[in-house]
Amino acid sequence: MINIKNYINGELIEPVGQTYIDNYNPSIGKVYSYIPDSDERDVELATEAALKAFPSWSVTPKDERSRIMLKISELIEKNLERFAIAESMDNGKPVSLARMVDIPRAAANFHFYATAILHYASESHSMEDTAINYTLRTPVGVAGCISPWNLPLYLFTWKIAPAIASGNCVVAKPSEVTPMTAYLLSELCIEAGLPKGVLNIVHGYGHKVGAAITVHPKIPLVSFTGGTKTGAEIARVAAPMFKKLSLELGGKNPNIIFADCDFDKMIKTTLNSSFANQGQICLCGSRIFIERSIYEKFKTEFVTRVKQMKVGNPADKDSKLGAVVSKSHMEKVLSYVDLAKQEGGTVLCGGHQVKLEGEFAEGYYIAPTVIEGLNYNCRTNQEEIFGPVVTLTPFDTEEEVLMYANSTQYGLASIVWTENLTRAHRVASNLHAGIVWINCWLLRDLRTPFGGVKGSGVGREGGFEALHFFTEPKNVCIKLK
Ligand code: NDP
């Protein structure tokens, strides 16, 4: 059994209260390590360490900050296999997915911001011969970074990297459900020579550690990724304290399939956009809208292929789906299948727990599930399920499908399949979403703005957007005469 430790002031230490939480391996449904059950005392220690480190880190030359971050990136790459196995064990996802996506992306996050900071420049505004303005962009101080369990290291580093690249110090909390790779990262930060106090990682529950970060008066900005309800709670606490907030929240993304699409490419990608990471990606397209003329063809082909997707041991090469993250999450997802039936839906495949054999018998596995026959505005089609469950709905016109697509409280991502270029542009501009993928999914350029509208969040991450968020602009106006 591994005892995970907090990373505070450059050291791996026990939580002040000396208590621990069980950490489950969801693929076997058993406890395999212990997580510090930290509280506001640990957050206080972390904040003090960050405040102490800030004066020096904030004036450390960009080249030096960049050099250390590149070292961290290299070390993640060097430890790719170990990290991929750890991520899979903690989260239930296939090792192949962690190896291909999660861990390389965590290394890329450090690499990207280590180099982005070298190219980050501020503006200057000339008032002809009267005056010149220039904008200074300075780090804010101590940044609070709170991340979820679905893409643990990937999303954790997506916040930390721009925060420290721009000269802030960080108090970070990974999800208590998946803390392992954040712990392994703290070991690599020590090895890379990151000065003590620049990054502090406090493990524990959201309502204790997350809440203590949110309310701390010396943490003036909070970057949060997680559920919309938690985001609202964070905003409620932080807004009257005038904190800077970046909120990346839930989604209920439409996947709109027009009859003129490239059918083969669309089917292949739609399997992925529906069920990658057991459907536990905020960007998954869980509401699939299909133009009526190809509805039956799509349904037959899609369901046939979904039935062939293997749910199994996450370490097996041919497992397409591993376990969902926890027992309570499995129960929540399955309760939505019951709700869908009550709402008049027909389950075309899946809809049940999968019982594996041997040591995996107690794991949390769900068969990929396809449901049809539901109204666009029923609860199943409006609420985020965040599991391997998609619904199929036919449509007749572009206007109708845009109305369906835009009908939820969310507005994170959208997927559109069409070979008609004019329609692609038109639909993209009319979708209420922060991200629109045309004829693809999850194709990411780290320079682009990332985030959602409506209940999917406030603010944008990615590229210089994140560097803007983690710095405070100050305009200096110099009169010339
Ligand atoms: P939660 O909102 O439950 O938790 C997210 C993080 O916040 C966790 O670290 C959690 O800790 C912590 N937390 C919980 N309560 C509080 C609180 N009161 N104050 C401060 N922090 C708190 O989300 P999940 O972990 O369940 O993640 C799934 C959600 O994340 C989905 O809704 C998904 O759509 C969304 N998401 C959004 C993304 C985006 O980019 N827009 C990307 C990925 C996921 P603990 O784990 O201990 O509860």
Short mmCIF file of C-alpha atoms and ligand atoms in Angstrom, two decimals:
data_model
loop_
_atom_site.label_atom_id
_atom_site.label_comp_id
_atom_site.label_asym_id
_atom_site.label_seq_id
_atom_site.Cartn_x
_atom_site.Cartn_y
_atom_site.Cartn_z
CA MET A 1 0.00 0.00 0.00
CA ILE A 2 1.39 3.41 -0.96
CA ASN A 3 0.82 6.34 1.39
CA ILE A 4 0.48 9.37 -0.85
CA LYS A 5 1.95 12.53 0.67
CA ASN A 6 1.33 16.22 0.29
CA TYR A 7 3.98 18.24 -1.55
CA ILE A 8 4.51 21.43 0.42
CA ASN A 9 7.51 23.76 0.43
CA GLY A 10 9.47 21.34 -1.72
CA GLU A 11 8.96 18.36 0.59
CA LEU A 12 6.72 15.32 0.68
CA ILE A 13 4.95 15.48 4.02
CA GLU A 14 2.14 13.90 6.00
CA PRO A 15 -1.12 15.82 6.44
CA VAL A 16 -1.30 17.83 9.67
CA GLY A 17 -4.26 15.78 10.91
CA GLN A 18 -2.41 12.50 10.17
CA THR A 19 -5.56 10.97 8.69
CA TYR A 20 -5.94 9.24 5.34
CA ILE A 21 -8.67 8.36 2.85
CA ASP A 22 -8.94 5.02 1.02
CA ASN A 23 -7.93 5.14 -2.63
CA TYR A 24 -9.68 2.58 -4.85
CA ASN A 25 -8.47 0.86 -7.97
CA PRO A 26 -11.78 0.90 -9.92
CA SER A 27 -10.78 -1.96 -12.21
CA ILE A 28 -10.84 -4.36 -9.25
CA GLY A 29 -12.98 -2.39 -6.80
CA LYS A 30 -10.34 -2.55 -4.05
CA VAL A 31 -8.35 -0.11 -1.94
CA TYR A 32 -4.74 0.05 -3.10
CA SER A 33 -3.35 3.23 -1.53
CA TYR A 34 -4.10 5.97 0.96
CA ILE A 35 -4.61 9.67 0.31
CA PRO A 36 -3.97 12.45 2.83
CA ASP A 37 -7.26 13.69 4.26
CA SER A 38 -5.91 17.25 4.39
CA ASP A 39 -7.77 20.27 5.67
CA GLU A 40 -7.42 24.05 5.97
CA ARG A 41 -4.25 23.67 8.07
CA ASP A 42 -2.46 21.98 5.19
CA VAL A 43 -3.78 24.60 2.76
CA GLU A 44 -2.43 27.25 5.13
CA LEU A 45 1.04 25.66 5.12
CA ALA A 46 0.95 25.40 1.34
CA THR A 47 -0.15 29.02 0.95
CA GLU A 48 2.59 30.25 3.30
CA ALA A 49 5.17 28.29 1.29
CA ALA A 50 3.83 29.72 -1.97
CA LEU A 51 3.82 33.28 -0.60
CA LYS A 52 7.40 32.86 0.55
CA ALA A 53 8.51 31.55 -2.85
CA PHE A 54 6.67 34.18 -4.88
CA PRO A 55 9.03 37.20 -4.61
CA SER A 56 11.90 35.17 -5.99
CA TRP A 57 10.02 33.02 -8.54
CA SER A 58 8.13 35.98 -9.99
CA VAL A 59 11.43 37.68 -10.94
CA THR A 60 13.25 34.52 -11.98
CA PRO A 61 14.14 35.09 -15.65
CA LYS A 62 11.73 33.46 -18.07
CA ASP A 63 14.57 31.41 -19.54
CA GLU A 64 15.27 29.84 -16.18
CA ARG A 65 11.59 29.11 -15.47
CA SER A 66 11.36 27.63 -18.94
CA ARG A 67 14.46 25.47 -18.41
CA ILE A 68 13.04 23.89 -15.24
CA MET A 69 9.66 23.29 -16.85
CA LEU A 70 11.29 21.63 -19.86
CA LYS A 71 13.12 19.36 -17.44
CA ILE A 72 9.80 18.39 -15.81
CA SER A 73 8.36 17.69 -19.26
CA GLU A 74 11.35 15.49 -20.14
CA LEU A 75 11.04 13.58 -16.88
CA ILE A 76 7.36 12.87 -17.51
CA GLU A 77 8.28 11.52 -20.95
CA LYS A 78 11.04 9.41 -19.43
CA ASN A 79 8.53 7.95 -16.95
CA LEU A 80 5.74 7.55 -19.51
CA GLU A 81 5.08 3.86 -18.94
CA ARG A 82 5.13 4.09 -15.14
CA PHE A 83 2.78 7.08 -15.22
CA ALA A 84 0.42 5.46 -17.76
CA ILE A 85 0.07 2.36 -15.59
CA ALA A 86 -0.48 4.50 -12.48
CA GLU A 87 -3.12 6.63 -14.22
CA SER A 88 -4.97 3.55 -15.40
CA MET A 89 -4.86 1.94 -11.96
CA ASP A 90 -6.21 5.08 -10.30
CA ASN A 91 -8.88 5.95 -12.84
CA GLY A 92 -9.87 2.68 -14.55
CA LYS A 93 -9.06 3.90 -18.06
CA PRO A 94 -7.27 1.63 -20.55
CA VAL A 95 -3.49 1.81 -20.13
CA SER A 96 -3.27 2.31 -23.91
CA LEU A 97 -5.31 5.52 -23.61
CA ALA A 98 -3.17 6.85 -20.76
CA ARG A 99 -0.05 5.97 -22.77
CA MET A 100 -1.30 7.61 -25.97
CA VAL A 101 -3.21 10.60 -24.58
CA ASP A 102 -3.10 11.46 -20.88
CA ILE A 103 0.60 11.27 -20.09
CA PRO A 104 2.01 12.62 -23.37
CA ARG A 105 -0.39 15.53 -23.03
CA ALA A 106 0.79 16.25 -19.47
CA ALA A 107 4.38 16.41 -20.79
CA ALA A 108 3.18 18.57 -23.68
CA ASN A 109 1.46 21.00 -21.28
CA PHE A 110 4.76 21.70 -19.53
CA HIS A 111 6.65 21.83 -22.82
CA PHE A 112 4.09 24.13 -24.43
CA TYR A 113 4.01 26.70 -21.62
CA ALA A 114 7.77 26.48 -21.04
CA THR A 115 8.18 27.76 -24.59
CA ALA A 116 5.01 29.91 -24.84
CA ILE A 117 6.23 32.14 -22.03
CA LEU A 118 9.32 32.98 -24.10
CA HIS A 119 7.09 34.39 -26.84
CA TYR A 120 4.57 36.15 -24.64
CA ALA A 121 4.68 39.91 -25.16
CA SER A 122 2.44 42.70 -23.96
CA GLU A 123 0.84 45.49 -25.96
CA SER A 124 1.81 49.06 -26.61
CA HIS A 125 -0.63 51.76 -27.77
CA SER A 126 0.70 54.92 -29.29
CA MET A 127 -1.37 58.16 -29.13
CA GLU A 128 0.54 59.66 -32.04
CA ASP A 129 2.88 62.30 -30.65
CA THR A 130 0.87 62.91 -27.43
CA ALA A 131 1.65 59.83 -25.37
CA ILE A 132 2.57 56.19 -25.45
CA ASN A 133 0.92 53.45 -23.41
CA TYR A 134 2.46 50.14 -22.64
CA THR A 135 0.90 47.28 -20.74
CA LEU A 136 2.83 45.43 -18.10
CA ARG A 137 1.70 41.89 -17.40
CA THR A 138 2.78 40.69 -14.01
CA PRO A 139 2.11 37.44 -12.17
CA VAL A 140 -0.72 37.73 -9.68
CA GLY A 141 0.66 35.84 -6.67
CA VAL A 142 -0.61 32.52 -5.39
CA ALA A 143 -2.90 30.67 -7.79
CA GLY A 144 -5.36 28.02 -6.63
CA CYS A 145 -5.72 25.17 -9.14
CA ILE A 146 -8.46 22.56 -8.64
CA SER A 147 -8.95 19.71 -11.09
CA PRO A 148 -11.25 16.70 -11.67
CA TRP A 149 -10.73 12.94 -11.94
CA ASN A 150 -11.50 12.17 -15.57
CA LEU A 151 -8.17 13.22 -17.13
CA PRO A 152 -6.20 13.50 -13.91
CA LEU A 153 -2.64 14.52 -14.82
CA TYR A 154 -3.65 15.99 -18.19
CA LEU A 155 -5.99 18.60 -16.64
CA PHE A 156 -3.93 19.16 -13.49
CA THR A 157 -0.85 20.16 -15.52
CA TRP A 158 -2.97 22.18 -17.97
CA LYS A 159 -3.48 24.64 -15.10
CA ILE A 160 -0.19 24.40 -13.25
CA ALA A 161 2.03 24.88 -16.32
CA PRO A 162 0.72 28.31 -17.40
CA ALA A 163 0.47 29.43 -13.76
CA ILE A 164 4.11 28.80 -12.94
CA ALA A 165 5.39 29.74 -16.41
CA SER A 166 3.99 33.23 -15.90
CA GLY A 167 5.67 33.56 -12.49
CA ASN A 168 2.93 32.63 -10.04
CA CYS A 169 3.26 30.13 -7.24
CA VAL A 170 0.57 27.49 -6.91
CA VAL A 171 -1.52 25.67 -4.35
CA ALA A 172 -3.08 22.80 -6.26
CA LYS A 173 -5.62 20.12 -5.45
CA PRO A 174 -6.09 17.11 -7.69
CA SER A 175 -9.31 15.16 -7.41
CA GLU A 176 -9.30 13.03 -4.30
CA VAL A 177 -10.64 10.20 -6.49
CA THR A 178 -7.48 10.12 -8.68
CA PRO A 179 -4.48 11.58 -6.82
CA MET A 180 -1.70 9.18 -7.82
CA THR A 181 -0.10 10.83 -10.85
CA ALA A 182 -0.18 14.24 -9.12
CA TYR A 183 1.82 12.60 -6.33
CA LEU A 184 4.27 11.11 -8.83
CA LEU A 185 4.55 14.55 -10.44
CA SER A 186 5.61 16.07 -7.12
CA GLU A 187 8.54 13.63 -7.04
CA LEU A 188 9.55 14.72 -10.55
CA CYS A 189 9.33 18.42 -9.60
CA ILE A 190 11.83 17.77 -6.80
CA GLU A 191 14.10 15.89 -9.23
CA ALA A 192 13.85 18.71 -11.79
CA GLY A 193 14.96 21.29 -9.23
CA LEU A 194 11.75 23.32 -9.07
CA PRO A 195 12.43 25.78 -6.23
CA LYS A 196 10.58 24.93 -3.05
CA GLY A 197 7.17 26.50 -2.59
CA VAL A 198 6.61 27.25 -6.30
CA LEU A 199 4.21 24.33 -6.60
CA ASN A 200 2.40 22.88 -3.60
CA ILE A 201 0.03 19.94 -3.92
CA VAL A 202 -2.52 19.35 -1.17
CA HIS A 203 -4.50 16.13 -1.40
CA GLY A 204 -7.94 15.58 0.06
CA TYR A 205 -11.65 16.19 -0.26
CA GLY A 206 -13.15 19.03 -2.26
CA HIS A 207 -15.33 20.23 0.56
CA LYS A 208 -12.25 20.56 2.81
CA VAL A 209 -9.16 21.30 0.71
CA GLY A 210 -10.95 22.75 -2.36
CA ALA A 211 -13.16 24.93 -0.20
CA ALA A 212 -10.17 26.14 1.88
CA ILE A 213 -8.32 27.16 -1.31
CA THR A 214 -11.39 28.94 -2.67
CA VAL A 215 -11.98 30.97 0.49
CA HIS A 216 -8.33 31.73 1.33
CA PRO A 217 -7.83 35.52 1.34
CA LYS A 218 -4.24 35.24 0.10
CA ILE A 219 -5.16 33.20 -2.99
CA PRO A 220 -6.45 35.86 -5.38
CA LEU A 221 -7.16 33.64 -8.36
CA VAL A 222 -8.72 30.23 -8.77
CA SER A 223 -8.61 28.05 -11.86
CA PHE A 224 -11.17 25.26 -11.57
CA THR A 225 -12.22 22.37 -13.80
CA GLY A 226 -15.07 20.18 -12.66
CA GLY A 227 -18.84 19.96 -12.42
CA THR A 228 -21.17 22.91 -12.99
CA LYS A 229 -22.66 22.67 -9.48
CA THR A 230 -19.21 22.82 -7.85
CA GLY A 231 -18.28 25.70 -10.18
CA ALA A 232 -21.33 27.64 -9.02
CA GLU A 233 -20.36 27.06 -5.38
CA ILE A 234 -16.82 28.28 -6.04
CA ALA A 235 -18.15 31.38 -7.81
CA ARG A 236 -20.53 32.07 -4.92
CA VAL A 237 -17.64 32.10 -2.46
CA ALA A 238 -14.97 33.72 -4.64
CA ALA A 239 -16.95 36.45 -6.43
CA PRO A 240 -17.59 38.67 -3.37
CA MET A 241 -13.85 38.38 -2.61
CA PHE A 242 -13.19 39.73 -6.16
CA LYS A 243 -11.01 36.78 -7.07
CA LYS A 244 -10.06 36.12 -10.65
CA LEU A 245 -11.90 32.98 -11.72
CA SER A 246 -11.53 30.54 -14.57
CA LEU A 247 -14.28 27.90 -14.55
CA GLU A 248 -14.21 24.95 -16.95
CA LEU A 249 -17.41 23.05 -16.24
CA GLY A 250 -19.70 20.33 -17.53
CA GLY A 251 -20.99 19.60 -21.00
CA LYS A 252 -23.79 17.83 -22.85
CA ASN A 253 -22.32 18.07 -26.28
CA PRO A 254 -24.22 17.55 -29.54
CA ASN A 255 -22.81 15.44 -32.35
CA ILE A 256 -24.68 16.58 -35.50
CA ILE A 257 -24.55 14.24 -38.46
CA PHE A 258 -25.78 15.46 -41.83
CA ALA A 259 -26.60 12.98 -44.60
CA ASP A 260 -23.84 14.32 -46.85
CA CYS A 261 -21.05 13.43 -44.41
CA ASP A 262 -18.19 11.05 -45.12
CA PHE A 263 -19.99 8.12 -43.50
CA ASP A 264 -17.01 5.86 -42.78
CA LYS A 265 -14.89 8.57 -41.21
CA MET A 266 -17.87 9.79 -39.23
CA ILE A 267 -18.73 6.35 -37.79
CA LYS A 268 -15.14 5.68 -36.75
CA THR A 269 -14.77 9.02 -34.98
CA THR A 270 -18.25 8.88 -33.48
CA LEU A 271 -17.40 5.61 -31.71
CA ASN A 272 -14.50 7.46 -30.15
CA SER A 273 -16.32 10.72 -29.37
CA SER A 274 -19.06 8.69 -27.68
CA PHE A 275 -17.06 6.21 -25.61
CA ALA A 276 -13.42 7.30 -25.22
CA ASN A 277 -12.40 7.17 -21.56
CA GLN A 278 -15.73 5.39 -20.87
CA GLY A 279 -17.53 8.57 -22.00
CA GLN A 280 -15.97 10.47 -19.12
CA ILE A 281 -14.57 13.36 -21.13
CA CYS A 282 -16.29 16.72 -20.85
CA LEU A 283 -15.97 16.97 -24.66
CA CYS A 284 -17.67 13.65 -25.55
CA GLY A 285 -20.62 13.97 -27.92
CA SER A 286 -23.36 12.32 -25.89
CA ARG A 287 -26.36 13.59 -27.87
CA ILE A 288 -26.13 12.28 -31.42
CA PHE A 289 -28.46 13.95 -33.93
CA ILE A 290 -28.75 12.22 -37.30
CA GLU A 291 -30.44 13.55 -40.44
CA ARG A 292 -33.51 11.38 -40.94
CA SER A 293 -32.58 10.06 -44.40
CA ILE A 294 -29.55 8.20 -42.95
CA TYR A 295 -30.96 7.51 -39.47
CA GLU A 296 -31.64 3.78 -39.96
CA LYS A 297 -28.35 3.20 -41.76
CA PHE A 298 -26.45 5.00 -39.00
CA LYS A 299 -28.30 3.20 -36.23
CA THR A 300 -27.65 -0.27 -37.67
CA GLU A 301 -23.97 0.33 -38.38
CA PHE A 302 -23.27 2.19 -35.14
CA VAL A 303 -24.99 -0.30 -32.83
CA THR A 304 -23.26 -3.24 -34.58
CA ARG A 305 -19.88 -1.64 -33.97
CA VAL A 306 -20.64 -0.58 -30.39
CA LYS A 307 -21.55 -4.18 -29.54
CA GLN A 308 -18.08 -5.20 -30.74
CA MET A 309 -16.27 -2.82 -28.39
CA LYS A 310 -14.55 -4.82 -25.70
CA VAL A 311 -15.06 -3.82 -22.09
CA GLY A 312 -12.26 -5.37 -20.09
CA ASN A 313 -9.11 -5.33 -18.04
CA PRO A 314 -7.64 -1.85 -18.66
CA ALA A 315 -4.20 -3.39 -19.18
CA ASP A 316 -5.36 -5.57 -22.12
CA LYS A 317 -4.39 -4.14 -25.48
CA ASP A 318 -7.76 -4.90 -27.03
CA SER A 319 -9.91 -3.37 -24.26
CA LYS A 320 -11.69 -0.38 -25.75
CA LEU A 321 -13.37 0.53 -22.47
CA GLY A 322 -12.01 0.04 -18.98
CA ALA A 323 -13.77 0.70 -15.67
CA VAL A 324 -15.62 3.88 -14.78
CA VAL A 325 -14.01 5.82 -11.99
CA SER A 326 -15.93 4.70 -8.89
CA LYS A 327 -18.81 2.63 -7.60
CA SER A 328 -20.93 5.71 -6.89
CA HIS A 329 -20.27 7.02 -10.40
CA MET A 330 -21.22 3.66 -11.92
CA GLU A 331 -24.48 3.74 -9.96
CA LYS A 332 -25.16 7.31 -11.08
CA VAL A 333 -24.61 6.44 -14.76
CA LEU A 334 -26.83 3.34 -14.52
CA SER A 335 -29.54 5.38 -12.79
CA TYR A 336 -29.67 7.52 -15.93
CA VAL A 337 -30.31 4.42 -18.02
CA ASP A 338 -33.30 3.68 -15.77
CA LEU A 339 -34.44 7.27 -16.14
CA ALA A 340 -34.14 7.04 -19.94
CA LYS A 341 -36.41 3.98 -19.90
CA GLN A 342 -38.94 5.78 -17.73
CA GLU A 343 -38.82 8.68 -20.17
CA GLY A 344 -39.77 6.35 -23.02
CA GLY A 345 -36.35 5.52 -24.41
CA THR A 346 -35.38 2.19 -25.98
CA VAL A 347 -31.99 0.76 -25.08
CA LEU A 348 -30.47 -0.50 -28.34
CA CYS A 349 -27.38 -1.96 -26.68
CA GLY A 350 -25.64 -1.95 -23.30
CA GLY A 351 -27.46 -0.33 -20.41
CA HIS A 352 -26.04 -2.63 -17.76
CA GLN A 353 -23.02 -3.33 -15.58
CA VAL A 354 -20.46 -5.75 -17.06
CA LYS A 355 -19.25 -8.42 -14.65
CA LEU A 356 -15.72 -9.52 -15.49
CA GLU A 357 -14.06 -12.63 -14.15
CA GLY A 358 -11.37 -13.31 -11.57
CA GLU A 359 -9.68 -10.37 -9.88
CA PHE A 360 -11.79 -7.94 -11.94
CA ALA A 361 -15.12 -9.32 -10.70
CA GLU A 362 -15.68 -6.39 -8.32
CA GLY A 363 -14.64 -3.70 -10.84
CA TYR A 364 -16.93 -0.92 -12.05
CA TYR A 365 -17.60 -1.73 -15.69
CA ILE A 366 -20.49 -0.51 -17.84
CA ALA A 367 -21.38 -1.75 -21.32
CA PRO A 368 -21.36 1.06 -23.92
CA THR A 369 -24.97 2.12 -24.17
CA VAL A 370 -27.03 3.50 -27.05
CA ILE A 371 -30.58 4.77 -26.48
CA GLU A 372 -33.17 6.05 -28.94
CA GLY A 373 -36.73 7.30 -28.85
CA LEU A 374 -36.28 10.19 -26.43
CA ASN A 375 -37.47 13.74 -26.71
CA TYR A 376 -34.67 16.29 -27.10
CA ASN A 377 -35.74 18.08 -23.92
CA CYS A 378 -36.16 15.15 -21.52
CA ARG A 379 -33.81 14.93 -18.53
CA THR A 380 -31.68 12.20 -20.14
CA ASN A 381 -30.99 14.58 -23.02
CA GLN A 382 -30.49 17.67 -20.87
CA GLU A 383 -28.40 16.49 -17.90
CA GLU A 384 -24.74 15.50 -17.98
CA ILE A 385 -24.39 11.72 -17.49
CA PHE A 386 -20.60 11.60 -17.95
CA GLY A 387 -20.44 7.91 -18.77
CA PRO A 388 -20.61 5.51 -21.75
CA VAL A 389 -24.18 6.47 -22.68
CA VAL A 390 -25.34 8.20 -25.87
CA THR A 391 -28.75 8.97 -27.30
CA LEU A 392 -29.80 8.95 -30.97
CA THR A 393 -32.32 11.49 -32.28
CA PRO A 394 -33.35 12.01 -35.92
CA PHE A 395 -33.81 15.51 -37.39
CA ASP A 396 -35.22 16.92 -40.63
CA THR A 397 -33.85 20.45 -40.97
CA GLU A 398 -30.80 22.45 -40.01
CA GLU A 399 -32.96 24.88 -38.06
CA GLU A 400 -34.49 22.05 -36.05
CA VAL A 401 -31.15 20.45 -35.16
CA LEU A 402 -29.67 23.78 -34.10
CA MET A 403 -32.61 24.23 -31.76
CA TYR A 404 -32.01 20.74 -30.29
CA ALA A 405 -28.27 21.30 -30.02
CA ASN A 406 -28.60 24.66 -28.26
CA SER A 407 -31.39 23.57 -25.93
CA THR A 408 -29.30 22.57 -22.88
CA GLN A 409 -27.89 24.69 -20.08
CA TYR A 410 -24.42 23.73 -21.38
CA GLY A 411 -22.28 25.06 -24.21
CA LEU A 412 -18.88 23.40 -24.18
CA ALA A 413 -18.17 21.56 -27.44
CA SER A 414 -20.04 20.56 -30.59
CA ILE A 415 -19.28 18.15 -33.40
CA VAL A 416 -20.61 18.59 -36.95
CA TRP A 417 -20.36 16.12 -39.82
CA THR A 418 -20.99 17.48 -43.32
CA GLU A 419 -19.14 17.80 -46.62
CA ASN A 420 -21.01 21.04 -47.38
CA LEU A 421 -18.53 23.79 -46.59
CA THR A 422 -21.05 26.62 -46.52
CA ARG A 423 -23.29 24.75 -44.14
CA ALA A 424 -20.32 23.84 -41.94
CA HIS A 425 -19.47 27.52 -41.45
CA ARG A 426 -23.10 28.51 -40.96
CA VAL A 427 -23.81 25.81 -38.37
CA ALA A 428 -20.53 26.49 -36.54
CA SER A 429 -21.39 30.15 -36.14
CA ASN A 430 -24.90 29.35 -34.86
CA LEU A 431 -23.93 26.77 -32.25
CA HIS A 432 -23.80 27.97 -28.65
CA ALA A 433 -20.47 26.41 -27.76
CA GLY A 434 -16.89 27.39 -27.02
CA ILE A 435 -15.49 24.74 -29.37
CA VAL A 436 -16.83 23.36 -32.66
CA TRP A 437 -15.20 20.40 -34.39
CA ILE A 438 -16.10 19.93 -38.05
CA ASN A 439 -15.48 16.41 -39.39
CA CYS A 440 -13.23 15.55 -36.45
CA TRP A 441 -13.16 15.34 -32.68
CA LEU A 442 -10.66 16.19 -29.97
CA LEU A 443 -8.17 17.53 -32.47
CA ARG A 444 -6.33 19.98 -30.23
CA ASP A 445 -3.90 22.76 -30.97
CA LEU A 446 -2.72 24.01 -27.60
CA ARG A 447 -2.57 27.60 -28.89
CA THR A 448 -6.35 27.79 -29.35
CA PRO A 449 -8.85 29.11 -26.77
CA PHE A 450 -10.45 26.31 -24.79
CA GLY A 451 -13.62 26.60 -22.72
CA GLY A 452 -17.37 26.86 -22.77
CA VAL A 453 -20.34 29.20 -22.63
CA LYS A 454 -23.49 29.19 -20.45
CA GLY A 455 -23.34 26.50 -17.73
CA SER A 456 -20.09 25.13 -19.20
CA GLY A 457 -18.01 27.86 -17.71
CA VAL A 458 -16.45 31.28 -17.63
CA GLY A 459 -13.14 32.22 -19.23
CA ARG A 460 -10.82 30.36 -21.56
CA GLU A 461 -7.74 28.23 -21.11
CA GLY A 462 -5.14 27.41 -23.75
CA GLY A 463 -2.45 29.40 -25.53
CA PHE A 464 -2.00 33.02 -24.48
CA GLU A 465 -5.53 33.02 -22.98
CA ALA A 466 -4.20 31.14 -19.96
CA LEU A 467 -1.17 33.44 -19.70
CA HIS A 468 -3.58 36.41 -19.74
CA PHE A 469 -5.57 34.79 -16.94
CA PHE A 470 -2.53 34.14 -14.78
CA THR A 471 -1.18 37.68 -15.16
CA GLU A 472 -2.55 41.07 -14.21
CA PRO A 473 -2.36 43.81 -16.86
CA LYS A 474 -1.24 47.28 -15.80
CA ASN A 475 -1.29 50.13 -18.28
CA VAL A 476 1.44 52.74 -18.07
CA CYS A 477 0.76 55.98 -19.95
CA ILE A 478 3.70 58.30 -20.66
CA LYS A 479 3.03 61.80 -21.93
CA LEU A 480 5.51 62.65 -24.61
CA LYS A 481 5.43 66.44 -24.47
P1 NDP B 1 -16.37 17.95 -9.23
O1 NDP B 1 -16.95 19.29 -9.50
O2 NDP B 1 -17.08 17.06 -8.30
O3 NDP B 1 -14.89 18.08 -8.66
C1 NDP B 1 -13.87 18.79 -9.31
C2 NDP B 1 -12.80 19.17 -8.27
O4 NDP B 1 -13.35 20.10 -7.35
C3 NDP B 1 -12.33 17.99 -7.44
O5 NDP B 1 -10.96 18.15 -7.13
C4 NDP B 1 -13.20 18.11 -6.20
O6 NDP B 1 -12.68 17.45 -5.09
C5 NDP B 1 -13.21 19.62 -6.03
N1 NDP B 1 -14.31 20.13 -5.20
C6 NDP B 1 -15.47 19.52 -4.86
N2 NDP B 1 -16.21 20.34 -4.06
C7 NDP B 1 -15.52 21.50 -3.93
C8 NDP B 1 -15.76 22.74 -3.26
N3 NDP B 1 -16.86 22.95 -2.54
N4 NDP B 1 -14.84 23.72 -3.36
C9 NDP B 1 -13.72 23.54 -4.09
N5 NDP B 1 -13.42 22.38 -4.72
C10 NDP B 1 -14.31 21.37 -4.67
O7 NDP B 1 -16.15 17.27 -10.65
P2 NDP B 1 -15.65 15.80 -10.93
O8 NDP B 1 -14.33 15.56 -10.30
O9 NDP B 1 -16.78 14.87 -10.64
O10 NDP B 1 -15.38 15.87 -12.50
C11 NDP B 1 -16.37 15.68 -13.46
C12 NDP B 1 -16.91 17.00 -13.97
O11 NDP B 1 -15.84 17.78 -14.50
C13 NDP B 1 -17.89 16.83 -15.08
O12 NDP B 1 -19.00 17.69 -14.88
C14 NDP B 1 -17.11 17.27 -16.31
O13 NDP B 1 -17.90 17.74 -17.37
C15 NDP B 1 -16.26 18.34 -15.75
N6 NDP B 1 -15.11 18.57 -16.62
C16 NDP B 1 -15.03 19.73 -17.33
C17 NDP B 1 -13.99 19.95 -18.21
C18 NDP B 1 -13.85 21.22 -18.97
O14 NDP B 1 -12.77 21.47 -19.49
N7 NDP B 1 -14.87 22.04 -19.10
C19 NDP B 1 -12.94 18.93 -18.41
C20 NDP B 1 -13.12 17.76 -17.59
C21 NDP B 1 -14.17 17.59 -16.73
P3 NDP B 1 -13.23 15.94 -4.76
O15 NDP B 1 -12.71 15.08 -5.85
O16 NDP B 1 -12.64 15.62 -3.46
O17 NDP B 1 -14.72 16.05 -4.73
#
